Amino acid sequence: MSVERTAYRSCPFCEATCGTAITVDGDRITGVRGDRDDPFSRGFICPKAYGLKELHADPDRLRNPMKRTPEGWREIEWKTAYDEIAARLQEIRQAHGNDSVGMYTGNPVVHDLGALLYRPVFQRALDSRSMFNSSAIDTLPKIVQTGLMFGRQFPTGVPVPDIDRTDFLLVVGANPMVSHGSLMTMPDAPGRLKAIGARGGKLVVIDPRRSETAKLADEHFFLRPGTDALLLLAMVHTLFDESLFDLGAATGLVTGFREVESAARDYAPERVAERCGIDADAIRRLTREFASSPSAACYGRLGTCVQEFGTLASWGCDLLNILTGNLDRPGGVMFTTPAAPVDAALPKGVGFEIGRWFSRVGKHPEVGGLIPSSAMAEEILTPGDGQVRAMFLLMTNPLRSAANSTQLEAAFAKLDLLVAVDFYLNETTSHADYILPTPTAAEHEHYDVGLYCLSVRNVAKWSQTAVEPAPGAPHTWEILANLGARMMGLADVPLQYIDDLVLRQYVEAALEDCRWEDLHSEEAIGKLESQIGPERIVELLLRIGPYGDGFGRNPDGLTLAKVKAEPHGIDLGPLRPRLREVINTASGRVELAPALMLGDLERLERRLSSDPAPMLLIGRRDLRSTNSFTHNLPALVKGPQRCTLHIHSGDADRIGVTAGGNARVTSRVGSVVVPVEITDDLMPGVVSLPHGWGHDADGSRLQTAGKHAGVNANILTDDRAYDTASGTAVLFGTPVDVTPASSG
Ligand SMILES: Nc1nc2c(c(=O)[nH]1)N[C@H]1C(S)=C(S)[C@@H](COP(=O)(O)OP(=O)(O)OC[C@H]3O[C@@H](n4cnc5c(=O)[nH]c(N)nc54)[C@H](O)[C@@H]3O)O[C@H]1N2
Ligand SMILES: Nc1nc2c(c(=O)[nH]1)N[C@H]1C(S)=C(S)[C@@H](COP(=O)(O)OP(=O)(O)OC[C@H]3O[C@@H](n4cnc5c(=O)[nH]c(N)nc54)[C@H](O)[C@@H]3O)O[C@H]1N2
Ligand code: SF4
Ligand SMILES: [Mo]
């Protein structure tokens, strides 16, 4: 008789970290439900959680390393894969230098503890400047903006809305009813958003689309894509113009106040209103309401990042928060106090730097040693010293997620070597020479070291393994450690030895500037109970962290054992004020007016005085997708086709496209034909198309996704369009031409 077991883990399909209870019979997942005893998510899950079961059972999912041969794909042994890949990488870098090997990583890395903690290890082993920043696909403007203002490395300097206590949430370019929050880790986004109204608070949404969040809101304003910086500067202008500012907790802790006042002088609401599509009176009224609310939080996400003025728009959001006294105040925006402070392992020092060097071809600034993902194709295609000839991809499908995917596909075809750590043979990995699959989330333990730095409450939870991986199948950290070791000439060394070296690096970084001054490496290493792998690093971070036991110095404090003993998770309380300890700028103050932002205003001015494009394309997320990789799971693709072009009825009539008919959408770089849905939920002059589709590529092995192929939105997005300040690709606000089309 079989015995059913239950494992508890956070769901890996978005940033919300909902607690799931996974029932298992033998090596089969039998069910996934919300964990009612999880103090953070209280039983909430969305339909995607069920994907844990379908993904584990997916017959298309790869289980063994794959090698491309003249006869087609062949399964090979892990050791052969490591040896061959390392040898090819060595060969390429010996012939062409270290920078000829590039690396790019994708969104799922944040849900795989081993990938997250051992990526830097492999990166160091590659010792190349061709490290492409996946944050440049969604978060870089926020990283640069908060880095310059607060002097901290991502993700520890990003204030998050205190959503459970706020009286006023202003959502600019985010759709948390569907995305469930990003840079704001909060299970049960719908419940938390509805609770704002239920306690008498207000929700206002600024979005070119009447999104699911906008439909819930008290007020929604349509805004022309890419004009957020103008709107937010107009709100800042109003704060000064009408003397509505009050720094609150930030009083005495800021610098650059006068510079902001003078910069905002040019952006009177009356001057930007027409361009934004929002009345000047409405801008002034909204500003007054925000400023006079007992607490308020302005939250910007993708709509304020993946656009032409992402850094300025992100700056505008936090200026509004700071100048109205809402930074570091309950109900405003606050800094999480994570139990496992991953920043302890980041390079120390004061301030945040950008542009210590620039990319070879496009001259994009580096951030944290990485160059923007939009530079990938040009770095591969442009000959010269440092040209990229090999790429290592870690859990990403850039031929569906990055701008101008046609060009990137042509670039990948030119590589001498493409290696993908991925469990699907999909649109990108089908171009690889080797594919290295890793176990699914249900098959590994996990701790949300990254996402718990951005959670709306302080929490800790250890995610359990639900099903054991196939015998011999390595975890992501083992793959990265094994390949990294070979790249450093340590081919025949036991994994334990390599991992001890990795641990030592983490310990030394973490103990520099640690709150337990008398704690030394040998003591910490000696007292760690975990033996190997990412778990040992989490144990270290928990024990030195703000709630930690300090390796015995605070006996009641947290240890990994205590966290593991609470499989539903531990609630460590609401966000608490900590601005003084967060500020890490050279001036010791919050930098309200970094030179990068002031310098970028000239570009904004130029845009304001140029003619607006008649039709702009934006994205759209769907509740049952996670970017590109959940479309092979039957429960998540059933129902009507979701990859459609949304267009306003007035535009549809003028252009002559009809509901259910097809439209051709053309941008500078490409063209697609897509079914049309007419809706007045979009503002006129804006069309919307979801990303992550286009599953009809030759060479993929995705039976279910292939039947729901859709089109690839990133055929249209332009690699040459980016937020110059940060190097972020413009994914929302692409000028397009829409015409009727007869067939697909
Ligand atoms: N036009 C447009 N483009 C966009 C966006 C948009 O809104 N509009 N959004 C952007 C954003 S925000 C993001 S974050 C990116 C996301 O883009 P990516 O980071 O490329 O994410 P995915 O497309 O989901 O691809 C993830 C890959 O990892 C693999 N994978 C998933 N989980 C695992 C795992 O546990 N182990 C292994 N080995 N492999 C795994 C999948 O098979 C898939 O190939 O897309 C961006 N692209
Ligand atoms: N269901 C689901 N959830 C997801 C994902 C998913 O693919 N599916 N992806 C995850 C990932 S990787 C991320 S990064 C997050 C993203 O989380 P969000 O940012 O909340 O997600 P989006 O739906 O892209 O929301 C962006 C909103 O900006 C609007 N917008 C477009 N252009 C502009 C503009 O110029 N200005 C303004 N103000 N608004 C604009 C869009 O209409 C959209 O409503 O979601 C995560 N969660
Ligand atoms: S909202 Fe859905 S996808 Fe996101 S963590 Fe929760 S269950 Fe998973
Ligand atoms: Mo993202």
Tab-separated table of C-alpha atoms in Angstrom, residues 403-406 666-671 714-720 734:
chain	number	residue	atom	x	y	z
A	403	ALA	CA	14.401	42.447	-27.415
A	404	ASN	CA	14.829	41.878	-31.154
A	405	SER	CA	14.913	38.124	-30.889
A	406	THR	CA	15.444	37.668	-34.632
A	666	THR	CA	5.244	45.876	-37.702
A	667	SER	CA	8.074	47.645	-35.891
A	668	ARG	CA	11.514	48.820	-36.990
A	669	VAL	CA	12.915	45.325	-36.518
A	670	GLY	CA	10.170	42.856	-37.371
A	671	SER	CA	6.608	41.932	-38.114
A	714	ASN	CA	9.983	40.157	-29.021
A	715	ILE	CA	10.210	39.939	-32.791
A	716	LEU	CA	8.867	43.499	-32.499
A	717	THR	CA	10.840	44.967	-29.589
A	718	ASP	CA	13.890	46.916	-30.658
A	719	ASP	CA	17.413	46.211	-29.383
A	720	ARG	CA	18.361	49.800	-30.168
A	734	THR	CA	7.603	50.194	-29.053
